[in-house]
Amino acid sequence: MSENIHVRRRKWWHRWLLMPGELRERGVVGINMRNARYLLPNNPRRLYRLVDDKLQTKALAEAHGLSVPETYTVIRSPHDAARLEQKLAKHPSFVIKPACGSGGKGVLVIDGRDAMGRFLKPSGSALTVAEVRHHVANILAGLFSLGGQRDQALVEYRVHPARVLTAISYQGAPDVRLVMLHGYPVMAMLRAATRESDGRANLHQGAIGIGIDLATGRTIRAVHHGKPVTRHPDLDVDLIGVQIPQWERILEIAVTCQEMTGLGYLGVDLMVDETLGPLMIEVNARPGLAIQMANGVGLMARLDPVVLQHRMHPGASWEDKIAFSKQQFAVEE
Ligand SMILES: Nc1ncnc2c1ncn2[C@@H]1O[C@H](COP(=O)(O)OP(=O)(O)O)[C@@H](O)[C@H]1O
Ligand SMILES: [Mg+2]
């Protein structure tokens, strides 16, 4: 991308930040519009349970030939939790998360152990077995879960992201989010961890949102706490112009997630593992709207052409859909 485009984009963004009235004009979608125009008509309630429980989503994904992080164990009761140490003994690194969590709440990433047998978080801080057990008890009690109901704790493979991605993420695991409508990719972003976000890539935990050109899989702009940035705040590296590995495969996985859930409007989260390639992490039936900031584009500018295309070509194949999005929403020449 030429330097010119960078400069133009930054200036444009600043104006955008300063004049919130312009947000609407530029087709930025807010929560109410998202729900009324895109969620309610396209996402029947009965389908939510498929994606609101990560265990169910993972099972569905595997049944459709998608790779997911291996589940080491599921802790369903205090009885299971009592044997936690034994269950974790053979895994130097792992992730514990609530099956029905959201927004990164309750996700605990463990990277190894210290000499005293304590568990190490990406930030380097150590947790005793008792502390991890306490965390699991909180997950089971529903502290982090949708609706606060009792939940299950999922222990899974800790993804080791491809090196180009760890290079732009502070001690953590970046993930790729795609928003899809009727099986068409409409917007994509990479979320990179910061010192503050402690190994997680959720934006309100302090991670960076990085917009991705759908046509090429290259990063185009980045936002941290709502402000545009070009370099990582903790690492001295450029965030723009990074090629996401296996972009074509990522697009295919996202389309499969739409087909397997039947949801019309959804967010798909993936991580690219260094050796295993793209893994499906979760599907979200109510994807957040910050992706617009990361891309500097309002969702409406992407969603409305897809609504039209879908109406005109109801039987489009997944190849057609990907080709349409790549051609229609390309950012770079
Ligand atoms: N298996 C994993 N390996 C490494 N990091 C993970 C793994 N699962 C989740 N994470 C990190 O934690 C974040 C939140 O996890 P996710 O499963 O998406 O839960 P939530 O629904 O709370 O967003 C991810 O964006 C990622 O950065
Ligand atoms: Mg997530």
mmCIF file of C-alpha atoms and ligand atoms in Angstrom:
data_model
loop_
_atom_site.group_PDB
_atom_site.id
_atom_site.type_symbol
_atom_site.label_atom_id
_atom_site.label_comp_id
_atom_site.label_asym_id
_atom_site.label_seq_id
_atom_site.Cartn_x
_atom_site.Cartn_y
_atom_site.Cartn_z
ATOM 1 C CA MET A 1 0.000 0.000 0.000
ATOM 2 C CA SER A 2 1.409 3.412 -0.867
ATOM 3 C CA GLU A 3 2.289 5.905 1.838
ATOM 4 C CA ASN A 4 -0.282 8.251 0.332
ATOM 5 C CA ILE A 5 -3.145 5.977 1.133
ATOM 6 C CA HIS A 6 -1.925 5.658 4.723
ATOM 7 C CA VAL A 7 -1.916 9.378 5.184
ATOM 8 C CA ARG A 8 -5.299 9.832 3.573
ATOM 9 C CA ARG A 9 -6.794 7.144 5.765
ATOM 10 C CA ARG A 10 -5.373 8.553 8.966
ATOM 11 C CA LYS A 11 -6.666 12.026 8.264
ATOM 12 C CA TRP A 12 -10.041 10.690 7.325
ATOM 13 C CA TRP A 13 -10.151 8.673 10.524
ATOM 14 C CA HIS A 14 -9.292 11.653 12.702
ATOM 15 C CA ARG A 15 -12.176 13.581 11.232
ATOM 16 C CA TRP A 16 -14.337 10.593 11.886
ATOM 17 C CA LEU A 17 -13.266 10.432 15.524
ATOM 18 C CA LEU A 18 -13.822 14.088 16.096
ATOM 19 C CA MET A 19 -17.285 14.282 14.588
ATOM 20 C CA PRO A 20 -19.466 11.484 15.917
ATOM 21 C CA GLY A 21 -22.415 12.865 13.932
ATOM 22 C CA GLU A 22 -20.606 11.713 10.818
ATOM 23 C CA LEU A 23 -20.555 8.132 12.047
ATOM 24 C CA ARG A 24 -24.136 7.564 11.007
ATOM 25 C CA GLU A 25 -23.579 9.208 7.645
ATOM 26 C CA ARG A 26 -20.682 6.878 7.000
ATOM 27 C CA GLY A 27 -22.829 3.841 7.574
ATOM 28 C CA VAL A 28 -21.561 2.880 11.003
ATOM 29 C CA VAL A 29 -23.916 0.349 12.536
ATOM 30 C CA GLY A 30 -24.900 0.668 16.210
ATOM 31 C CA ILE A 31 -26.277 -2.007 18.534
ATOM 32 C CA ASN A 32 -29.934 -1.219 17.894
ATOM 33 C CA MET A 33 -29.568 -1.273 14.133
ATOM 34 C CA ARG A 34 -27.471 -4.439 14.257
ATOM 35 C CA ASN A 35 -30.175 -6.183 16.244
ATOM 36 C CA ALA A 36 -33.171 -4.894 14.316
ATOM 37 C CA ARG A 37 -31.813 -5.111 10.778
ATOM 38 C CA TYR A 38 -29.355 -7.972 10.789
ATOM 39 C CA LEU A 39 -29.645 -10.151 13.907
ATOM 40 C CA LEU A 40 -33.356 -10.594 14.480
ATOM 41 C CA PRO A 41 -34.375 -11.328 10.869
ATOM 42 C CA ASN A 42 -31.466 -13.687 10.185
ATOM 43 C CA ASN A 43 -30.718 -15.474 13.459
ATOM 44 C CA PRO A 44 -33.597 -17.615 14.746
ATOM 45 C CA ARG A 45 -33.356 -17.874 18.529
ATOM 46 C CA ARG A 46 -33.292 -21.667 18.530
ATOM 47 C CA LEU A 47 -29.932 -21.610 16.723
ATOM 48 C CA TYR A 48 -28.203 -19.584 19.433
ATOM 49 C CA ARG A 49 -27.601 -22.575 21.667
ATOM 50 C CA LEU A 50 -25.315 -24.043 18.974
ATOM 51 C CA VAL A 51 -22.898 -21.171 19.364
ATOM 52 C CA ASP A 52 -23.508 -19.966 22.925
ATOM 53 C CA ASP A 53 -21.936 -23.193 24.187
ATOM 54 C CA LYS A 54 -18.371 -23.625 22.935
ATOM 55 C CA LEU A 55 -18.504 -27.395 23.476
ATOM 56 C CA GLN A 56 -21.430 -27.670 21.085
ATOM 57 C CA THR A 57 -19.804 -25.370 18.534
ATOM 58 C CA LYS A 58 -16.606 -27.382 18.609
ATOM 59 C CA ALA A 59 -18.501 -30.650 18.130
ATOM 60 C CA LEU A 60 -20.422 -29.162 15.222
ATOM 61 C CA ALA A 61 -17.237 -27.808 13.645
ATOM 62 C CA GLU A 62 -15.479 -31.158 13.894
ATOM 63 C CA ALA A 63 -18.481 -32.868 12.322
ATOM 64 C CA HIS A 64 -18.033 -30.473 9.387
ATOM 65 C CA GLY A 65 -14.354 -31.234 9.001
ATOM 66 C CA LEU A 66 -13.025 -28.084 10.650
ATOM 67 C CA SER A 67 -9.996 -28.159 12.911
ATOM 68 C CA VAL A 68 -10.431 -26.870 16.458
ATOM 69 C CA PRO A 69 -8.080 -26.791 19.471
ATOM 70 C CA GLU A 70 -8.076 -30.265 21.021
ATOM 71 C CA THR A 71 -10.236 -30.517 24.141
ATOM 72 C CA TYR A 72 -8.122 -32.023 26.932
ATOM 73 C CA THR A 73 -10.878 -32.304 29.472
ATOM 74 C CA VAL A 74 -14.218 -30.825 30.457
ATOM 75 C CA ILE A 75 -14.818 -30.062 34.125
ATOM 76 C CA ARG A 76 -18.488 -30.393 34.869
ATOM 77 C CA SER A 77 -18.639 -30.780 38.643
ATOM 78 C CA PRO A 78 -16.700 -30.096 41.841
ATOM 79 C CA HIS A 79 -15.859 -33.794 41.739
ATOM 80 C CA ASP A 80 -14.101 -33.320 38.365
ATOM 81 C CA ALA A 81 -12.420 -30.198 39.722
ATOM 82 C CA ALA A 82 -10.920 -32.163 42.616
ATOM 83 C CA ARG A 83 -8.952 -34.206 40.093
ATOM 84 C CA LEU A 84 -7.817 -31.139 38.175
ATOM 85 C CA GLU A 85 -4.128 -31.455 38.982
ATOM 86 C CA GLN A 86 -4.041 -35.019 37.759
ATOM 87 C CA LYS A 87 -5.875 -34.077 34.555
ATOM 88 C CA LEU A 88 -3.505 -31.216 33.798
ATOM 89 C CA ALA A 89 -0.308 -33.073 34.689
ATOM 90 C CA LYS A 90 0.543 -34.106 31.141
ATOM 91 C CA HIS A 91 -0.107 -30.709 29.545
ATOM 92 C CA PRO A 92 2.606 -28.096 29.985
ATOM 93 C CA SER A 93 0.403 -25.436 28.420
ATOM 94 C CA PHE A 94 -3.375 -25.169 28.094
ATOM 95 C CA VAL A 95 -6.328 -22.798 28.166
ATOM 96 C CA ILE A 96 -9.205 -22.991 30.648
ATOM 97 C CA LYS A 97 -12.401 -21.210 29.665
ATOM 98 C CA PRO A 98 -16.095 -21.205 30.488
ATOM 99 C CA ALA A 99 -18.111 -23.149 27.878
ATOM 100 C CA CYS A 100 -20.678 -20.345 27.820
ATOM 101 C CA GLY A 101 -18.423 -17.343 28.305
ATOM 102 C CA SER A 102 -18.003 -14.240 26.193
ATOM 103 C CA GLY A 103 -15.778 -11.207 25.868
ATOM 104 C CA GLY A 104 -12.708 -13.061 27.112
ATOM 105 C CA LYS A 105 -14.121 -13.257 30.639
ATOM 106 C CA GLY A 106 -12.789 -16.205 32.610
ATOM 107 C CA VAL A 107 -10.350 -17.274 29.874
ATOM 108 C CA LEU A 108 -7.138 -18.386 31.549
ATOM 109 C CA VAL A 109 -4.121 -18.999 29.339
ATOM 110 C CA ILE A 110 -1.359 -21.099 30.931
ATOM 111 C CA ASP A 111 2.004 -21.226 29.208
ATOM 112 C CA GLY A 112 3.975 -23.474 31.502
ATOM 113 C CA ARG A 113 5.039 -24.167 35.072
ATOM 114 C CA ASP A 114 7.712 -22.775 37.334
ATOM 115 C CA ALA A 115 10.133 -24.750 39.522
ATOM 116 C CA MET A 116 7.572 -24.788 42.332
ATOM 117 C CA GLY A 117 4.960 -26.373 40.089
ATOM 118 C CA ARG A 118 2.892 -23.210 39.861
ATOM 119 C CA PHE A 119 1.105 -22.349 36.617
ATOM 120 C CA LEU A 120 2.491 -19.471 34.564
ATOM 121 C CA LYS A 121 0.298 -16.976 32.735
ATOM 122 C CA PRO A 122 1.541 -15.210 29.556
ATOM 123 C CA SER A 123 2.344 -12.162 31.685
ATOM 124 C CA GLY A 124 4.720 -14.334 33.749
ATOM 125 C CA SER A 125 2.650 -14.204 36.916
ATOM 126 C CA ALA A 126 2.235 -17.541 38.680
ATOM 127 C CA LEU A 127 -0.898 -19.268 39.996
ATOM 128 C CA THR A 128 -0.914 -22.017 42.585
ATOM 129 C CA VAL A 129 -2.964 -25.162 42.019
ATOM 130 C CA ALA A 130 -5.406 -23.842 44.621
ATOM 131 C CA GLU A 131 -5.814 -20.620 42.650
ATOM 132 C CA VAL A 132 -6.466 -22.469 39.402
ATOM 133 C CA ARG A 133 -8.966 -24.676 41.199
ATOM 134 C CA HIS A 134 -10.645 -21.565 42.582
ATOM 135 C CA HIS A 135 -10.841 -20.154 39.047
ATOM 136 C CA VAL A 136 -12.473 -23.363 37.836
ATOM 137 C CA ALA A 137 -14.953 -23.220 40.734
ATOM 138 C CA ASN A 138 -15.861 -19.688 39.655
ATOM 139 C CA ILE A 139 -16.395 -20.893 36.070
ATOM 140 C CA LEU A 140 -18.653 -23.727 37.295
ATOM 141 C CA ALA A 141 -20.632 -21.237 39.405
ATOM 142 C CA GLY A 142 -21.349 -19.216 36.261
ATOM 143 C CA LEU A 143 -19.401 -16.137 37.286
ATOM 144 C CA PHE A 144 -18.248 -15.479 33.701
ATOM 145 C CA SER A 145 -21.117 -16.981 31.782
ATOM 146 C CA LEU A 146 -24.065 -15.753 29.767
ATOM 147 C CA GLY A 147 -27.016 -15.300 32.071
ATOM 148 C CA GLY A 148 -24.896 -16.230 35.113
ATOM 149 C CA GLN A 149 -26.089 -19.846 34.995
ATOM 150 C CA ARG A 150 -23.982 -22.762 36.160
ATOM 151 C CA ASP A 151 -21.407 -23.611 33.529
ATOM 152 C CA GLN A 152 -18.725 -26.072 32.517
ATOM 153 C CA ALA A 153 -14.993 -25.425 32.278
ATOM 154 C CA LEU A 154 -13.324 -26.376 29.053
ATOM 155 C CA VAL A 155 -9.610 -27.190 29.092
ATOM 156 C CA GLU A 156 -8.054 -27.140 25.641
ATOM 157 C CA TYR A 157 -4.877 -27.001 23.595
ATOM 158 C CA ARG A 158 -3.118 -23.666 23.901
ATOM 159 C CA VAL A 159 -2.747 -22.427 20.338
ATOM 160 C CA HIS A 160 0.808 -21.471 19.366
ATOM 161 C CA PRO A 161 0.149 -18.889 16.712
ATOM 162 C CA ALA A 162 2.157 -18.552 13.522
ATOM 163 C CA ARG A 163 5.304 -16.501 14.058
ATOM 164 C CA VAL A 164 4.226 -13.540 11.915
ATOM 165 C CA LEU A 165 1.306 -13.183 14.291
ATOM 166 C CA THR A 166 3.139 -13.629 17.597
ATOM 167 C CA ALA A 167 5.532 -10.951 16.337
ATOM 168 C CA ILE A 168 2.736 -8.385 16.562
ATOM 169 C CA SER A 169 1.099 -9.640 19.758
ATOM 170 C CA TYR A 170 2.421 -9.130 23.278
ATOM 171 C CA GLN A 171 2.899 -12.579 24.912
ATOM 172 C CA GLY A 172 -0.442 -13.626 23.684
ATOM 173 C CA ALA A 173 -2.483 -15.206 21.052
ATOM 174 C CA PRO A 174 -3.889 -13.028 18.290
ATOM 175 C CA ASP A 175 -7.150 -14.143 16.752
ATOM 176 C CA VAL A 176 -8.870 -13.391 13.487
ATOM 177 C CA ARG A 177 -12.512 -12.309 13.498
ATOM 178 C CA LEU A 178 -14.695 -12.415 10.388
ATOM 179 C CA VAL A 179 -18.194 -11.017 10.242
ATOM 180 C CA MET A 180 -20.403 -12.895 7.797
ATOM 181 C CA LEU A 181 -23.837 -12.218 6.350
ATOM 182 C CA HIS A 182 -25.647 -14.969 4.406
ATOM 183 C CA GLY A 183 -22.311 -16.735 4.012
ATOM 184 C CA TYR A 184 -20.567 -13.685 2.527
ATOM 185 C CA PRO A 185 -17.496 -12.411 4.363
ATOM 186 C CA VAL A 186 -18.231 -8.729 5.071
ATOM 187 C CA MET A 187 -15.403 -7.562 7.319
ATOM 188 C CA ALA A 188 -12.335 -8.988 9.017
ATOM 189 C CA MET A 189 -9.941 -7.986 11.746
ATOM 190 C CA LEU A 190 -6.995 -9.352 13.630
ATOM 191 C CA ARG A 191 -6.970 -8.813 17.373
ATOM 192 C CA ALA A 192 -3.549 -8.675 18.948
ATOM 193 C CA ALA A 193 -2.821 -8.982 22.655
ATOM 194 C CA THR A 194 -1.085 -6.227 24.614
ATOM 195 C CA ARG A 195 0.606 -6.234 28.016
ATOM 196 C CA GLU A 196 -2.715 -5.065 29.391
ATOM 197 C CA SER A 197 -4.872 -7.779 27.787
ATOM 198 C CA ASP A 198 -2.848 -10.645 29.360
ATOM 199 C CA GLY A 199 -2.791 -13.149 26.529
ATOM 200 C CA ARG A 200 -6.332 -12.529 25.403
ATOM 201 C CA ALA A 201 -7.340 -10.784 22.215
ATOM 202 C CA ASN A 202 -10.590 -9.163 23.333
ATOM 203 C CA LEU A 203 -10.636 -5.447 22.540
ATOM 204 C CA HIS A 204 -12.192 -4.221 25.779
ATOM 205 C CA GLN A 205 -9.478 -6.129 27.675
ATOM 206 C CA GLY A 206 -7.035 -3.738 25.972
ATOM 207 C CA ALA A 207 -6.150 -5.698 22.832
ATOM 208 C CA ILE A 208 -5.521 -3.976 19.464
ATOM 209 C CA GLY A 209 -8.041 -4.260 16.618
ATOM 210 C CA ILE A 210 -6.367 -4.482 13.211
ATOM 211 C CA GLY A 211 -8.421 -4.226 10.027
ATOM 212 C CA ILE A 212 -7.779 -6.788 7.284
ATOM 213 C CA ASP A 213 -8.274 -6.444 3.525
ATOM 214 C CA LEU A 214 -10.701 -9.262 2.683
ATOM 215 C CA ALA A 215 -9.240 -9.620 -0.809
ATOM 216 C CA THR A 216 -5.639 -10.225 0.243
ATOM 217 C CA GLY A 217 -5.593 -11.038 3.969
ATOM 218 C CA ARG A 218 -3.204 -8.161 4.635
ATOM 219 C CA THR A 219 -3.607 -5.787 7.574
ATOM 220 C CA ILE A 220 -4.586 -2.243 6.631
ATOM 221 C CA ARG A 221 -5.033 -0.180 9.814
ATOM 222 C CA ALA A 222 -5.080 -0.596 13.587
ATOM 223 C CA VAL A 223 -6.945 0.809 16.555
ATOM 224 C CA HIS A 224 -6.057 0.644 20.252
ATOM 225 C CA HIS A 225 -8.617 1.860 22.834
ATOM 226 C CA GLY A 226 -10.514 3.489 19.969
ATOM 227 C CA LYS A 227 -7.526 5.429 18.621
ATOM 228 C CA PRO A 228 -5.632 4.725 15.398
ATOM 229 C CA VAL A 229 -2.104 3.368 15.807
ATOM 230 C CA THR A 230 0.438 1.992 13.342
ATOM 231 C CA ARG A 231 2.823 0.347 15.822
ATOM 232 C CA HIS A 232 2.281 -2.011 18.739
ATOM 233 C CA PRO A 233 2.316 -0.093 22.061
ATOM 234 C CA ASP A 234 4.504 -2.722 23.826
ATOM 235 C CA LEU A 235 6.526 -4.091 20.906
ATOM 236 C CA ASP A 236 8.440 -1.986 18.450
ATOM 237 C CA VAL A 237 6.809 -3.428 15.333
ATOM 238 C CA ASP A 238 4.594 -2.253 12.480
ATOM 239 C CA LEU A 239 1.011 -3.469 12.552
ATOM 240 C CA ILE A 240 0.182 -2.552 8.967
ATOM 241 C CA GLY A 241 0.926 -4.622 5.858
ATOM 242 C CA VAL A 242 1.156 -7.955 7.722
ATOM 243 C CA GLN A 243 0.034 -10.957 5.657
ATOM 244 C CA ILE A 244 -2.253 -13.329 7.583
ATOM 245 C CA PRO A 245 -1.128 -16.886 6.737
ATOM 246 C CA GLN A 246 -3.534 -19.203 4.902
ATOM 247 C CA TRP A 247 -6.053 -16.481 4.203
ATOM 248 C CA GLU A 248 -7.971 -18.528 1.608
ATOM 249 C CA ARG A 249 -8.466 -21.364 4.075
ATOM 250 C CA ILE A 250 -9.635 -18.881 6.709
ATOM 251 C CA LEU A 251 -12.327 -17.568 4.358
ATOM 252 C CA GLU A 252 -13.479 -21.129 3.640
ATOM 253 C CA ILE A 253 -13.700 -21.973 7.340
ATOM 254 C CA ALA A 254 -15.775 -18.855 7.955
ATOM 255 C CA VAL A 255 -18.223 -19.822 5.202
ATOM 256 C CA THR A 256 -18.464 -23.349 6.639
ATOM 257 C CA CYS A 257 -19.310 -21.872 10.047
ATOM 258 C CA GLN A 258 -22.235 -20.073 8.461
ATOM 259 C CA GLU A 259 -23.429 -23.253 6.746
ATOM 260 C CA MET A 260 -23.063 -25.472 9.807
ATOM 261 C CA THR A 261 -24.917 -23.148 12.199
ATOM 262 C CA GLY A 262 -27.568 -21.787 9.842
ATOM 263 C CA LEU A 263 -27.096 -18.338 11.363
ATOM 264 C CA GLY A 264 -27.466 -15.592 8.771
ATOM 265 C CA TYR A 265 -25.384 -13.033 10.627
ATOM 266 C CA LEU A 266 -22.410 -14.136 12.663
ATOM 267 C CA GLY A 267 -18.857 -13.553 13.772
ATOM 268 C CA VAL A 268 -16.303 -16.331 13.409
ATOM 269 C CA ASP A 269 -13.126 -16.321 15.516
ATOM 270 C CA LEU A 270 -10.096 -18.279 14.372
ATOM 271 C CA MET A 271 -6.495 -18.621 15.403
ATOM 272 C CA VAL A 272 -3.675 -19.612 13.083
ATOM 273 C CA ASP A 273 -1.500 -22.214 14.754
ATOM 274 C CA GLU A 274 2.125 -22.408 13.682
ATOM 275 C CA THR A 275 1.934 -26.122 12.877
ATOM 276 C CA LEU A 276 -1.790 -26.919 12.738
ATOM 277 C CA GLY A 277 -2.855 -23.932 10.609
ATOM 278 C CA PRO A 278 -6.204 -22.141 11.053
ATOM 279 C CA LEU A 279 -8.321 -23.429 13.953
ATOM 280 C CA MET A 280 -11.905 -22.425 14.620
ATOM 281 C CA ILE A 281 -12.136 -20.905 18.119
ATOM 282 C CA GLU A 282 -15.715 -19.766 18.427
ATOM 283 C CA VAL A 283 -18.770 -18.530 16.584
ATOM 284 C CA ASN A 284 -20.620 -15.490 17.838
ATOM 285 C CA ALA A 285 -24.277 -14.841 17.053
ATOM 286 C CA ARG A 286 -23.993 -11.240 18.256
ATOM 287 C CA PRO A 287 -20.628 -10.090 16.928
ATOM 288 C CA GLY A 288 -19.433 -6.765 18.312
ATOM 289 C CA LEU A 289 -19.236 -3.586 16.294
ATOM 290 C CA ALA A 290 -15.665 -2.488 17.003
ATOM 291 C CA ILE A 291 -14.581 -4.241 13.807
ATOM 292 C CA GLN A 292 -15.804 -1.088 12.039
ATOM 293 C CA MET A 293 -13.260 1.017 13.896
ATOM 294 C CA ALA A 294 -10.469 -1.422 13.137
ATOM 295 C CA ASN A 295 -11.307 -1.161 9.439
ATOM 296 C CA GLY A 296 -12.300 2.502 9.283
ATOM 297 C CA VAL A 297 -15.459 1.493 7.421
ATOM 298 C CA GLY A 298 -19.066 1.325 8.530
ATOM 299 C CA LEU A 299 -20.638 -2.120 8.367
ATOM 300 C CA MET A 300 -23.612 -0.841 6.399
ATOM 301 C CA ALA A 301 -21.394 -0.172 3.405
ATOM 302 C CA ARG A 302 -20.635 -3.907 3.406
ATOM 303 C CA LEU A 303 -23.906 -5.391 4.608
ATOM 304 C CA ASP A 304 -26.267 -3.654 2.211
ATOM 305 C CA PRO A 305 -24.527 -4.839 -1.005
ATOM 306 C CA VAL A 306 -24.577 -8.383 0.420
ATOM 307 C CA VAL A 307 -28.302 -8.179 1.194
ATOM 308 C CA LEU A 308 -28.897 -7.195 -2.434
ATOM 309 C CA GLN A 309 -26.576 -9.835 -3.873
ATOM 310 C CA HIS A 310 -28.172 -12.521 -1.706
ATOM 311 C CA ARG A 311 -31.618 -11.495 -2.912
ATOM 312 C CA MET A 312 -30.546 -11.631 -6.570
ATOM 313 C CA HIS A 313 -28.553 -14.874 -6.288
ATOM 314 C CA PRO A 314 -30.148 -16.971 -3.542
ATOM 315 C CA GLY A 315 -28.399 -20.135 -4.746
ATOM 316 C CA ALA A 316 -24.866 -18.750 -4.915
ATOM 317 C CA SER A 317 -22.132 -21.272 -4.103
ATOM 318 C CA TRP A 318 -19.608 -20.590 -1.345
ATOM 319 C CA GLU A 319 -16.965 -19.997 -4.014
ATOM 320 C CA ASP A 320 -19.198 -17.330 -5.602
ATOM 321 C CA LYS A 321 -19.751 -15.698 -2.239
ATOM 322 C CA ILE A 322 -16.059 -15.469 -1.408
ATOM 323 C CA ALA A 323 -15.290 -14.162 -4.894
ATOM 324 C CA PHE A 324 -17.997 -11.505 -4.559
ATOM 325 C CA SER A 325 -16.723 -10.256 -1.211
ATOM 326 C CA LYS A 326 -13.108 -10.202 -2.318
ATOM 327 C CA GLN A 327 -13.926 -8.250 -5.415
ATOM 328 C CA GLN A 328 -16.490 -5.929 -3.848
ATOM 329 C CA PHE A 329 -14.677 -5.097 -0.623
ATOM 330 C CA ALA A 330 -11.039 -5.031 -1.735
ATOM 331 C CA VAL A 331 -9.136 -2.183 -0.123
ATOM 332 C CA GLU A 332 -5.734 -2.396 -1.810
ATOM 333 C CA GLU A 333 -5.256 -2.260 -5.555
HETATM 334 N N1 LIG B 1 -7.036 -22.396 22.713
HETATM 335 C C1 LIG B 1 -6.533 -21.179 22.858
HETATM 336 N N2 LIG B 1 -5.203 -20.947 22.769
HETATM 337 C C2 LIG B 1 -4.681 -19.723 22.953
HETATM 338 N N3 LIG B 1 -5.408 -18.620 23.203
HETATM 339 C C3 LIG B 1 -6.741 -18.771 23.294
HETATM 340 C C4 LIG B 1 -7.373 -20.040 23.115
HETATM 341 N N4 LIG B 1 -8.702 -19.880 23.257
HETATM 342 C C5 LIG B 1 -8.884 -18.569 23.501
HETATM 343 N N5 LIG B 1 -7.726 -17.892 23.524
HETATM 344 C C6 LIG B 1 -7.545 -16.434 23.720
HETATM 345 O O1 LIG B 1 -8.584 -15.942 24.560
HETATM 346 C C7 LIG B 1 -9.478 -15.080 23.829
HETATM 347 C C8 LIG B 1 -10.925 -15.331 24.228
HETATM 348 O O2 LIG B 1 -11.280 -16.675 23.978
HETATM 349 P P1 LIG B 1 -12.639 -17.112 23.267
HETATM 350 O O3 LIG B 1 -12.642 -18.583 23.169
HETATM 351 O O4 LIG B 1 -12.816 -16.350 22.006
HETATM 352 O O5 LIG B 1 -13.710 -16.677 24.362
HETATM 353 P P2 LIG B 1 -14.734 -15.454 24.425
HETATM 354 O O6 LIG B 1 -16.039 -16.016 23.991
HETATM 355 O O7 LIG B 1 -14.747 -15.069 25.867
HETATM 356 O O8 LIG B 1 -14.242 -14.378 23.510
HETATM 357 C C9 LIG B 1 -9.196 -15.390 22.366
HETATM 358 O O9 LIG B 1 -9.493 -14.266 21.561
HETATM 359 C C10 LIG B 1 -7.722 -15.742 22.387
HETATM 360 O O10 LIG B 1 -6.926 -14.574 22.369
HETATM 361 MG MG MG B 2 -13.841 -14.599 21.443
#
